mmCIF file of C-alpha atoms in Angstrom:
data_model
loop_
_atom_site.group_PDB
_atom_site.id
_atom_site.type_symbol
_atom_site.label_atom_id
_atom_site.label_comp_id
_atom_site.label_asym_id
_atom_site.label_seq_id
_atom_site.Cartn_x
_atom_site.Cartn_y
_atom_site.Cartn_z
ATOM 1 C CA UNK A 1 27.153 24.643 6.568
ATOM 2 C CA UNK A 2 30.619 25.896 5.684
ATOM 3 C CA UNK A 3 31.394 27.558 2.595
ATOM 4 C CA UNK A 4 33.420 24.831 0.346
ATOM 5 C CA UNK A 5 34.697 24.859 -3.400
ATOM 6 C CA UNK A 6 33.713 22.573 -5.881
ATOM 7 C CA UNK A 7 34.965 20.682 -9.159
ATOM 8 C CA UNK A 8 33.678 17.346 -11.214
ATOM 9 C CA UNK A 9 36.482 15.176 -12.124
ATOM 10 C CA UNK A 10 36.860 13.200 -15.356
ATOM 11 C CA UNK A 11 39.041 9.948 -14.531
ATOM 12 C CA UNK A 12 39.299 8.530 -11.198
ATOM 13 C CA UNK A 13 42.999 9.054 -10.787
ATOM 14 C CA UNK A 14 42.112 12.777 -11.745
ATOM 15 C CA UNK A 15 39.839 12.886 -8.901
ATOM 16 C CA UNK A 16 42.546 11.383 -6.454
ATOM 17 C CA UNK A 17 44.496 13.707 -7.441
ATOM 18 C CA UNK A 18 42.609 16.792 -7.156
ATOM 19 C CA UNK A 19 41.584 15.492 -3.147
ATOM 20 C CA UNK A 20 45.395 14.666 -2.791
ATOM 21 C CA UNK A 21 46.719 18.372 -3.885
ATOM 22 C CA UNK A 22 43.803 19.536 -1.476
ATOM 23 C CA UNK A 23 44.569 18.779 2.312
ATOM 24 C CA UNK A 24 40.876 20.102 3.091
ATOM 25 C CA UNK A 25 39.116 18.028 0.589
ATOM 26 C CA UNK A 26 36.552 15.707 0.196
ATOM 27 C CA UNK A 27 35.160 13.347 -2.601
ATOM 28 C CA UNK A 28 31.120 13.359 -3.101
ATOM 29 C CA UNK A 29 29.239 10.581 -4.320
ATOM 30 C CA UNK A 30 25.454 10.472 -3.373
ATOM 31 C CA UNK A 31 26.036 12.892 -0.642
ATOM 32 C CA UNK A 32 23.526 10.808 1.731
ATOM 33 C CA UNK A 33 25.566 10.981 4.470
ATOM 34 C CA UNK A 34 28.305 13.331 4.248
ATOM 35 C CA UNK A 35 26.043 16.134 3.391
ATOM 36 C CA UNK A 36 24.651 15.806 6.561
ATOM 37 C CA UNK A 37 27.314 15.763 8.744
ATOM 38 C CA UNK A 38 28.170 19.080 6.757
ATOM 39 C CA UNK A 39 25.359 20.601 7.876
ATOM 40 C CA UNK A 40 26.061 19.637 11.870
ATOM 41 C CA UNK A 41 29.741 21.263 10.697
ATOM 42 C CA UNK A 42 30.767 17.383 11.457
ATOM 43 C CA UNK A 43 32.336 17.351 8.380
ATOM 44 C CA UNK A 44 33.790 20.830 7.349
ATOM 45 C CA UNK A 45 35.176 20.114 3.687
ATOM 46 C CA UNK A 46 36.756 23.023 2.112
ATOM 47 C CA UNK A 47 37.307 21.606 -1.166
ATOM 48 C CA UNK A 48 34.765 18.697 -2.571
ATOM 49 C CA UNK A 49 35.827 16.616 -5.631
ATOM 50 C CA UNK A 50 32.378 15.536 -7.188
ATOM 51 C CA UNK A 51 33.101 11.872 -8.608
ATOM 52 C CA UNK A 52 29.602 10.619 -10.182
ATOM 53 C CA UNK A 53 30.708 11.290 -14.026
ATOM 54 C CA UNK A 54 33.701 8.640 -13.617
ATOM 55 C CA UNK A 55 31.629 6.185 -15.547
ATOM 56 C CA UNK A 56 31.832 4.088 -12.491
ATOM 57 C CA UNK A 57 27.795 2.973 -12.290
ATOM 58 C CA UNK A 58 27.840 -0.169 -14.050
ATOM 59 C CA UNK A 59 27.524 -4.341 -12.755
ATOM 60 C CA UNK A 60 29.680 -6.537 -15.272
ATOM 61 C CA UNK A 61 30.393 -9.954 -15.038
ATOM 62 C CA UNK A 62 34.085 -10.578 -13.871
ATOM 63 C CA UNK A 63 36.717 -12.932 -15.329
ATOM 64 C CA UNK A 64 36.616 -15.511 -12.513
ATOM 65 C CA UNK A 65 33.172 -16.057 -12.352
ATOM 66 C CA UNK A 66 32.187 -13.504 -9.992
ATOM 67 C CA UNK A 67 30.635 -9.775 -10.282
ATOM 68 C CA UNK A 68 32.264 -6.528 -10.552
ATOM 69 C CA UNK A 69 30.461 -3.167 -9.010
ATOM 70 C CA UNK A 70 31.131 0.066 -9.896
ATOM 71 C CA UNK A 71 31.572 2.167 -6.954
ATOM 72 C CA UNK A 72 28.632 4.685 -7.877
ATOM 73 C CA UNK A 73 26.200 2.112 -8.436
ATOM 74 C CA UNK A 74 23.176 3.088 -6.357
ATOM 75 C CA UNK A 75 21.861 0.561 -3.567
ATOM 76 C CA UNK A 76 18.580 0.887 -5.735
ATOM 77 C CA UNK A 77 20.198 -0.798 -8.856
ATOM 78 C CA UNK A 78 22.408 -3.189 -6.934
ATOM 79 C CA UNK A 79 19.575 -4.619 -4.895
ATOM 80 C CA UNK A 80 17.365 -5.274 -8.134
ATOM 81 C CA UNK A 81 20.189 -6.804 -10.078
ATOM 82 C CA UNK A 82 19.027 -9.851 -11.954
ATOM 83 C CA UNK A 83 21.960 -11.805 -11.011
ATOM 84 C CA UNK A 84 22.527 -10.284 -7.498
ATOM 85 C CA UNK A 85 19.015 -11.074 -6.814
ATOM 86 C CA UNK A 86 19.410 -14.992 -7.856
ATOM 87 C CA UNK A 87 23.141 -15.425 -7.065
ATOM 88 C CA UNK A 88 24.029 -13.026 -3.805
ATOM 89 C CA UNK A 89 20.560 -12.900 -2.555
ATOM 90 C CA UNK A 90 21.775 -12.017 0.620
ATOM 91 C CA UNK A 91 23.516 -8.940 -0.528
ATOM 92 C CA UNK A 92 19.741 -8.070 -2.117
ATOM 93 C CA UNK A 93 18.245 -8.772 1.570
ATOM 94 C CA UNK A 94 20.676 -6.666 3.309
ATOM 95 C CA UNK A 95 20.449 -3.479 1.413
ATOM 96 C CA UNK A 96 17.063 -3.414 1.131
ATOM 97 C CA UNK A 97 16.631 -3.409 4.771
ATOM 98 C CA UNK A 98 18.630 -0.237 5.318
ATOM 99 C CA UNK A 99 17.608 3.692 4.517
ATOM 100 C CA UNK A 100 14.161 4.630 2.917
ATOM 101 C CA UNK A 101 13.702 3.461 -1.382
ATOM 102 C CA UNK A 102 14.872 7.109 -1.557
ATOM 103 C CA UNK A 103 17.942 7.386 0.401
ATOM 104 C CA UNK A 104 18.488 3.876 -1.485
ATOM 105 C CA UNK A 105 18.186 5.845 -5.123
ATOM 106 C CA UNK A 106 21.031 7.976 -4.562
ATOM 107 C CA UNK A 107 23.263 6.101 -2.293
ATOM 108 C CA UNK A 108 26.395 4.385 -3.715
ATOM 109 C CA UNK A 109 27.803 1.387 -2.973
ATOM 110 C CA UNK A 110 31.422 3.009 -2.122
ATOM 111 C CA UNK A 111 29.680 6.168 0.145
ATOM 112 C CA UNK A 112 27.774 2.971 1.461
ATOM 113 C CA UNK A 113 31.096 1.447 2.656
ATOM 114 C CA UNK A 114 32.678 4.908 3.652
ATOM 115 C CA UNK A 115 29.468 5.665 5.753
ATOM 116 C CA UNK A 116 30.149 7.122 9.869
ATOM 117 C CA UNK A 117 28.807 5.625 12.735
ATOM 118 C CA UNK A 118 25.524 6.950 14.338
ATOM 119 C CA UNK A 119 26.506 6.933 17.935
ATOM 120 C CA UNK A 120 24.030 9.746 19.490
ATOM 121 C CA UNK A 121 27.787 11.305 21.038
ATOM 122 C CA UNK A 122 29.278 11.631 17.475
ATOM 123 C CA UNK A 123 26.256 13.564 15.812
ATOM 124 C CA UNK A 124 25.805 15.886 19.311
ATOM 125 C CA UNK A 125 28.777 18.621 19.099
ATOM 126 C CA UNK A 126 28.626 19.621 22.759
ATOM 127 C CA UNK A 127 29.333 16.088 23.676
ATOM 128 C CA UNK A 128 32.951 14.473 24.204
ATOM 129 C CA UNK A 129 34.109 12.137 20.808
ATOM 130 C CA UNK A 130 37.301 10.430 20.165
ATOM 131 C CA UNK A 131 35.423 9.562 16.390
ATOM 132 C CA UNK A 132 34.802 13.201 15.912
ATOM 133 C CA UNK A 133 37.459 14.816 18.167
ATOM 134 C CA UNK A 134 40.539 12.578 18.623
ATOM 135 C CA UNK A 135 41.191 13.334 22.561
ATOM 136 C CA UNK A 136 38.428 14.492 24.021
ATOM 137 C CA UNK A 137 37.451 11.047 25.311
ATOM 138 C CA UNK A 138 34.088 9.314 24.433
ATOM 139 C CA UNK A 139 31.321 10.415 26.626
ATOM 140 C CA UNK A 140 28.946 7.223 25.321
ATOM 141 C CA UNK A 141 31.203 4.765 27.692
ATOM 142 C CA UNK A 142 29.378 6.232 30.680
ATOM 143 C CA UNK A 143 26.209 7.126 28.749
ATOM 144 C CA UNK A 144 23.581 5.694 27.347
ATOM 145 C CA UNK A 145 24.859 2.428 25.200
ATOM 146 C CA UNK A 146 21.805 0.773 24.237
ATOM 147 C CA UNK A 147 22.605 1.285 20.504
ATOM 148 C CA UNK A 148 26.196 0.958 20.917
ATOM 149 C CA UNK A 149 29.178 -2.294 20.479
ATOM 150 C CA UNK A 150 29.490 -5.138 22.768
ATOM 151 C CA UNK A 151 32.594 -6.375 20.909
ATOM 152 C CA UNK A 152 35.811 -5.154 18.851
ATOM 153 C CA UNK A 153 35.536 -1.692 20.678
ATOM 154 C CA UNK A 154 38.439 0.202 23.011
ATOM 155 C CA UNK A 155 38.675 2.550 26.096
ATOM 156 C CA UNK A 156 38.506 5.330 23.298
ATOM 157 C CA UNK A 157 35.365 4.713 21.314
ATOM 158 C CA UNK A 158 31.939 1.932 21.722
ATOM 159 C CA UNK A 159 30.459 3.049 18.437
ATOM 160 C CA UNK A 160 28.935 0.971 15.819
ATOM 161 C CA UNK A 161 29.532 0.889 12.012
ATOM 162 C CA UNK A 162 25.493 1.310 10.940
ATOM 163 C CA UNK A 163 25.950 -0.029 7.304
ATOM 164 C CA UNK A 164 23.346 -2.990 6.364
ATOM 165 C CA UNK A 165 25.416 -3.744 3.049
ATOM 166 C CA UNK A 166 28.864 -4.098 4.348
ATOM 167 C CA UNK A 167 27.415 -7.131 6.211
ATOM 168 C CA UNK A 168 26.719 -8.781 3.518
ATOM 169 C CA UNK A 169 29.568 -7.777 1.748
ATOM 170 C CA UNK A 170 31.750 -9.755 4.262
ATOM 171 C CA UNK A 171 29.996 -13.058 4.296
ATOM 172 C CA UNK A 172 30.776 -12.820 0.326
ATOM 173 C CA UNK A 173 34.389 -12.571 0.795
ATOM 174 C CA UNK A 174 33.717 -9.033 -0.994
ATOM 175 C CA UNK A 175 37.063 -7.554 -2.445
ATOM 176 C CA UNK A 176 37.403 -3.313 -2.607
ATOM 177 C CA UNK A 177 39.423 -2.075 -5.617
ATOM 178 C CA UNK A 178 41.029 1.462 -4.907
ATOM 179 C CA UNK A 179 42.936 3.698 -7.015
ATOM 180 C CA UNK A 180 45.498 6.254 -5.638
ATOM 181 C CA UNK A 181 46.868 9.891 -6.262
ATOM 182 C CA UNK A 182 49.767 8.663 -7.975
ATOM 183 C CA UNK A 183 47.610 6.185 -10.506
ATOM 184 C CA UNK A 184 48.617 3.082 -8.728
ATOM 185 C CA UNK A 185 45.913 0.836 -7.478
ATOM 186 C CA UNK A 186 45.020 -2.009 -5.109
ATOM 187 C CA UNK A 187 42.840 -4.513 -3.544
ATOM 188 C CA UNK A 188 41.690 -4.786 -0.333
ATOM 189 C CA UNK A 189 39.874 -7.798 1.324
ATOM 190 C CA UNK A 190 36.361 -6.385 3.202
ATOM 191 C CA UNK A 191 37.802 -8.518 6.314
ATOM 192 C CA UNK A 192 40.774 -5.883 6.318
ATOM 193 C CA UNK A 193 38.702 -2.519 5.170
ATOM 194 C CA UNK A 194 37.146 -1.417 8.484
ATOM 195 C CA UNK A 195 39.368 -0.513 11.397
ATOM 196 C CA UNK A 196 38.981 -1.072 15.190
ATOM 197 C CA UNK A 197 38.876 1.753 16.760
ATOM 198 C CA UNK A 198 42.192 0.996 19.177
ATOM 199 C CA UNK A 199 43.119 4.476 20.315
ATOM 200 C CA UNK A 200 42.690 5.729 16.982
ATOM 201 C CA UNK A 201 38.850 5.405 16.465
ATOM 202 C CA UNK A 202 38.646 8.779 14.182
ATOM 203 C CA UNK A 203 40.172 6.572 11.441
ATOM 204 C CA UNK A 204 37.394 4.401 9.719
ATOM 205 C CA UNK A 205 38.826 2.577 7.482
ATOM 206 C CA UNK A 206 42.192 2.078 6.105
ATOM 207 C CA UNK A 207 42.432 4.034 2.674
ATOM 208 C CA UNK A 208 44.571 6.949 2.519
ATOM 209 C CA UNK A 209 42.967 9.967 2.342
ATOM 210 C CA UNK A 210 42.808 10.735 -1.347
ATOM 211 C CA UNK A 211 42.185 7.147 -2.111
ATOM 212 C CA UNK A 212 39.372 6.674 -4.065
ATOM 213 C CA UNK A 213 36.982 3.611 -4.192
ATOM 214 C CA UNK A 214 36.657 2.199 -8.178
ATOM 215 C CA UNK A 215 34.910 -1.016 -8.152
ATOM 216 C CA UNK A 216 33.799 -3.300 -5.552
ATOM 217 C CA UNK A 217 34.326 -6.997 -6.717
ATOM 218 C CA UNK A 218 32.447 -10.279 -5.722
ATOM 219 C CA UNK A 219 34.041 -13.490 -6.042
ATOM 220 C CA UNK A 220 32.161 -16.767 -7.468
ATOM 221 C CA UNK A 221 28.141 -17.107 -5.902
ATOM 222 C CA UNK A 222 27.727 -19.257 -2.979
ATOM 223 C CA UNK A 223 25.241 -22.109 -3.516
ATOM 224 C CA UNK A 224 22.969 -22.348 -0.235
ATOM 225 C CA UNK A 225 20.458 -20.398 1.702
ATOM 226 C CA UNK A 226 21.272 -16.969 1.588
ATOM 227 C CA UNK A 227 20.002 -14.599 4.769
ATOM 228 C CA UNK A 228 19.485 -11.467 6.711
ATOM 229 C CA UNK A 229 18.117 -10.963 9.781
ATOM 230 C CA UNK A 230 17.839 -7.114 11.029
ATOM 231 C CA UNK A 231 16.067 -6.871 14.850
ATOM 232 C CA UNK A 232 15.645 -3.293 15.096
ATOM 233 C CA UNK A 233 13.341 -1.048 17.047
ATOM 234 C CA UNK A 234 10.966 -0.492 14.702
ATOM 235 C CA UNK A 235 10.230 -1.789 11.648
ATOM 236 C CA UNK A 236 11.274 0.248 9.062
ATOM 237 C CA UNK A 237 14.259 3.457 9.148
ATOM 238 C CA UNK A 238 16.092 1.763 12.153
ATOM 239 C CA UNK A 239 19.712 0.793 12.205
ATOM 240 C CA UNK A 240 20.092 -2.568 13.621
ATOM 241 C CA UNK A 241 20.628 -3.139 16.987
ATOM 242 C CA UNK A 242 21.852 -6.919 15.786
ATOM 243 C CA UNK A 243 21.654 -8.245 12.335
ATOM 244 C CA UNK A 244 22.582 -11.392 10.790
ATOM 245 C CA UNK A 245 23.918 -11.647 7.148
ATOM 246 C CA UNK A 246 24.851 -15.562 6.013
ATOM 247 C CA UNK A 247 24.634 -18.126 3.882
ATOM 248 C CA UNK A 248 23.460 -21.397 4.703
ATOM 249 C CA UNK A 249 24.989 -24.135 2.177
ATOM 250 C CA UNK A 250 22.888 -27.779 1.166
ATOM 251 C CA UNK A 251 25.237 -29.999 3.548
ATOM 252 C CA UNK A 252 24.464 -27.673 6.311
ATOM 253 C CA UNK A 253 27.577 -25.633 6.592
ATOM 254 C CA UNK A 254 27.119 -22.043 7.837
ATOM 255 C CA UNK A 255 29.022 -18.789 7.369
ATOM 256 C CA UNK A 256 27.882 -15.472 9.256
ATOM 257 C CA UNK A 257 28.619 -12.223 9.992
ATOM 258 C CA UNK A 258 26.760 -9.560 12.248
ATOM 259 C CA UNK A 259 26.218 -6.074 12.483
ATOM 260 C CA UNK A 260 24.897 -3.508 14.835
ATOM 261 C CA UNK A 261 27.349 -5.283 17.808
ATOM 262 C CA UNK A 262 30.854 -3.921 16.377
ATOM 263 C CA UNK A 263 32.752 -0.953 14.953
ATOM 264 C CA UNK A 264 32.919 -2.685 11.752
ATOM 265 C CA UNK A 265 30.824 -6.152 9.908
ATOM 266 C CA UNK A 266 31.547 -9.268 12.362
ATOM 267 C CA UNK A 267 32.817 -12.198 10.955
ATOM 268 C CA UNK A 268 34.669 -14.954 12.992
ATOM 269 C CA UNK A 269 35.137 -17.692 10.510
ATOM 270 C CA UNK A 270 36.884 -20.045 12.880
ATOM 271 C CA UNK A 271 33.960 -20.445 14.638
ATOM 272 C CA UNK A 272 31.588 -20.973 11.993
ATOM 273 C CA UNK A 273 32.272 -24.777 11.535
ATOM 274 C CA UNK A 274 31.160 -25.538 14.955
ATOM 275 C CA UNK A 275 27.455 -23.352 14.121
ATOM 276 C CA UNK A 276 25.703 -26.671 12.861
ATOM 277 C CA UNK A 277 26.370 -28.741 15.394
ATOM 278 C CA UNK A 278 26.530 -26.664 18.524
ATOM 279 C CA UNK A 279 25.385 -23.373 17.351
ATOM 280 C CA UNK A 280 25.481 -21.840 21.182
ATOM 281 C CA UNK A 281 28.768 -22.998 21.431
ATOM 282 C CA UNK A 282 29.541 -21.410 18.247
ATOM 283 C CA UNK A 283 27.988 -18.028 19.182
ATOM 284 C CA UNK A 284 30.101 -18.148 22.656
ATOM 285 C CA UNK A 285 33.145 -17.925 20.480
ATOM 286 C CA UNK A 286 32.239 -15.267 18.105
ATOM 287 C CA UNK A 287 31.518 -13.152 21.226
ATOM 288 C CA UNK A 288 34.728 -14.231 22.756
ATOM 289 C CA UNK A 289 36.306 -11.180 24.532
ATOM 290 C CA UNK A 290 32.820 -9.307 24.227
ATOM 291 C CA UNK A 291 32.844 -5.777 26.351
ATOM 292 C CA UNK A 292 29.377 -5.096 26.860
ATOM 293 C CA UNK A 293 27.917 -2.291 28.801
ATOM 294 C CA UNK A 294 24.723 -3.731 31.326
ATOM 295 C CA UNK A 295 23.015 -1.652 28.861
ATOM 296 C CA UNK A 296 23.516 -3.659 25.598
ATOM 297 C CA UNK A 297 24.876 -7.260 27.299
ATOM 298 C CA UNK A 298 21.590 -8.530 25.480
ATOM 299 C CA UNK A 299 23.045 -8.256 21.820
ATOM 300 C CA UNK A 300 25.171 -11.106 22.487
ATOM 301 C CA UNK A 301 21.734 -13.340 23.462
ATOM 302 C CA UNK A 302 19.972 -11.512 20.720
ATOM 303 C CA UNK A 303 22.788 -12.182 18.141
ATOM 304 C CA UNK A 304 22.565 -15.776 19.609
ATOM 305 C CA UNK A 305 18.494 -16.016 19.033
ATOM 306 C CA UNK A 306 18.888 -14.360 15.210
ATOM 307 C CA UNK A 307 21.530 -17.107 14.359
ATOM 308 C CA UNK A 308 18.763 -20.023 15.528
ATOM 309 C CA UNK A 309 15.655 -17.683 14.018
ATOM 310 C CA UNK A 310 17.333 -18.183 10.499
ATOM 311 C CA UNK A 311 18.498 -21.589 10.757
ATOM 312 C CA UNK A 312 15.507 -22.865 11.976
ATOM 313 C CA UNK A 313 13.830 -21.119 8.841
ATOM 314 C CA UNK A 314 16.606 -22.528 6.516
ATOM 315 C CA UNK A 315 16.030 -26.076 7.724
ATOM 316 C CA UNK A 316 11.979 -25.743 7.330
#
């Protein structure tokens, strides 16, 4: 690991600020992730802005109805929620599948959005990475792609996003409150947070790089059958190779997204009033425009099977 400053900030737009005046600088939450990719000099920070004394750990009913989540609330706390438990159960479902219960005690839910893919060719340093090295091409195309995305991907990058929560978070119609160097702030639908890679597949997401994640809000609970199905290859400390987050209302009605098949959660709500009635037909649309390698072509059967699995449950 490289040698890096470090500072606690008070206020959130103090520590936007600080990363802002800093062009090698970092903010650190939990540190689950980005502390490892320090240590593979993935990530070399000179500068990190620690953020966990903001006051930003709490879960407070909102105005409209819905829930408001600090960004430093750990996946431990968020999953046992009383009301996130009975009213966003899938949200529950999801991030308890992910990590180990102690990865889930520190992890936040904003370092939980901001998380990196785990394509094998991103963590290995001798191999070719247009996430890790914009340029140098993306050696997983004509490697092995098992793990990797079937659809949403480009000729410069076939990685994943790996997060279990973010799933979730996009069936809810999840909303991501930022605050910026200058003290302004804004809100960002969870459809609109995660980029495509296009030929830019270094850039994750769309903040600004001293933007900092405040609050992550919910809107009003969905009434139904709430669901998530993670097929992994083995049963517990796996990312998914497909999962299935939804909600499954009393007349029927179905909203999904999947993970483990794109570079970010994938939700195609056009489709999605077609699932009840002709739920293949449905799938077939979702995967419109799929790229798969002959490696991973099954994720688009296996997303297909996980989407029956759970309805099939629901409706027993």
């Amino acid at each position: 690991m490289r040698a890096f400053s470090y500072e606690r900030a008070k206020t959130p737009e103090q520590a936007a600020a600080a990363v802002a005046e800093n062009q090698g600088a970092k903010f650190l939450a939990g540190g689950t992730n980005l502390l490892d990719l320090m240590k593979l000099e993935i990530e070399t920070p000179t500068h990190l802005v620690d953020v966990q004394d903001l006051g930003l750990d709490r879960i407070e009913d909102a105005e409209d109805g819905g829930i408001r989540i600090g960004a430093f609330v750990s996946n431990t706390a968020l999953a046992s929620d009383k009301k996130i438990r009975s009213d966003y159960g899938v949200l529950t479902r999801a991030i308890v599948a992910g990590a180990s219960g102690q990865l889930r005690n520190k992890a936040t839910t904003a370092g939980n959005l901001m998380q990196r893919t785990r394509c094998p060719y991103f963590y290995d340093t001798n191999m070719a990475c247009n996430k890790r090295k914009p340029g140098s091409g993306c050696a997983a195309i004509a490697g092995f792609s098992r793990q990797l995305g079937v659809i949403g991907t480009s000729d410069a990058c076939i990685a994943t996003y790996p997060g279990d929560m973010a799933v979730a978070l996009r069936v809810l119609d999840a909303t991501v409150q930022t605050v910026k160097a200058d003290g302004s702030r804004r809100s960002i639908p969870i459809a609109d947070f995660h980029r495509l890679p296009g030929d830019r597949p270094d850039l994750d997401n769309v903040l600004e790089r001293s933007e900092l994640i405040t609050h992550v809000t919910l809107p009003r609970p969905i009434k139904g059958t709430h669901f998530y199905h993670k097929i992994r290859d083995r049963a517990s400390y796996a990312f998914a190779l497909v999962s299935a987050a939804g909600v499954i209302a009393p007349d029927g009605a179905v909203r999904v997204a999947f993970g483990g098949v794109a570079p970010k959660p994938w939700r195609v709500e056009a489709a999605e009033a077609a699932i009840a009635k002709d739920r293949k037909a449905a799938t077939a649309q979702i995967f419109s425009g799929a790229r798969p390698t002959e490696e991973n072509e099954f994720k688009i059967s296996l997303a297909d099977r996980a989407l029956a699995a759970v309805i099939a449950e629901a409706r027993s």
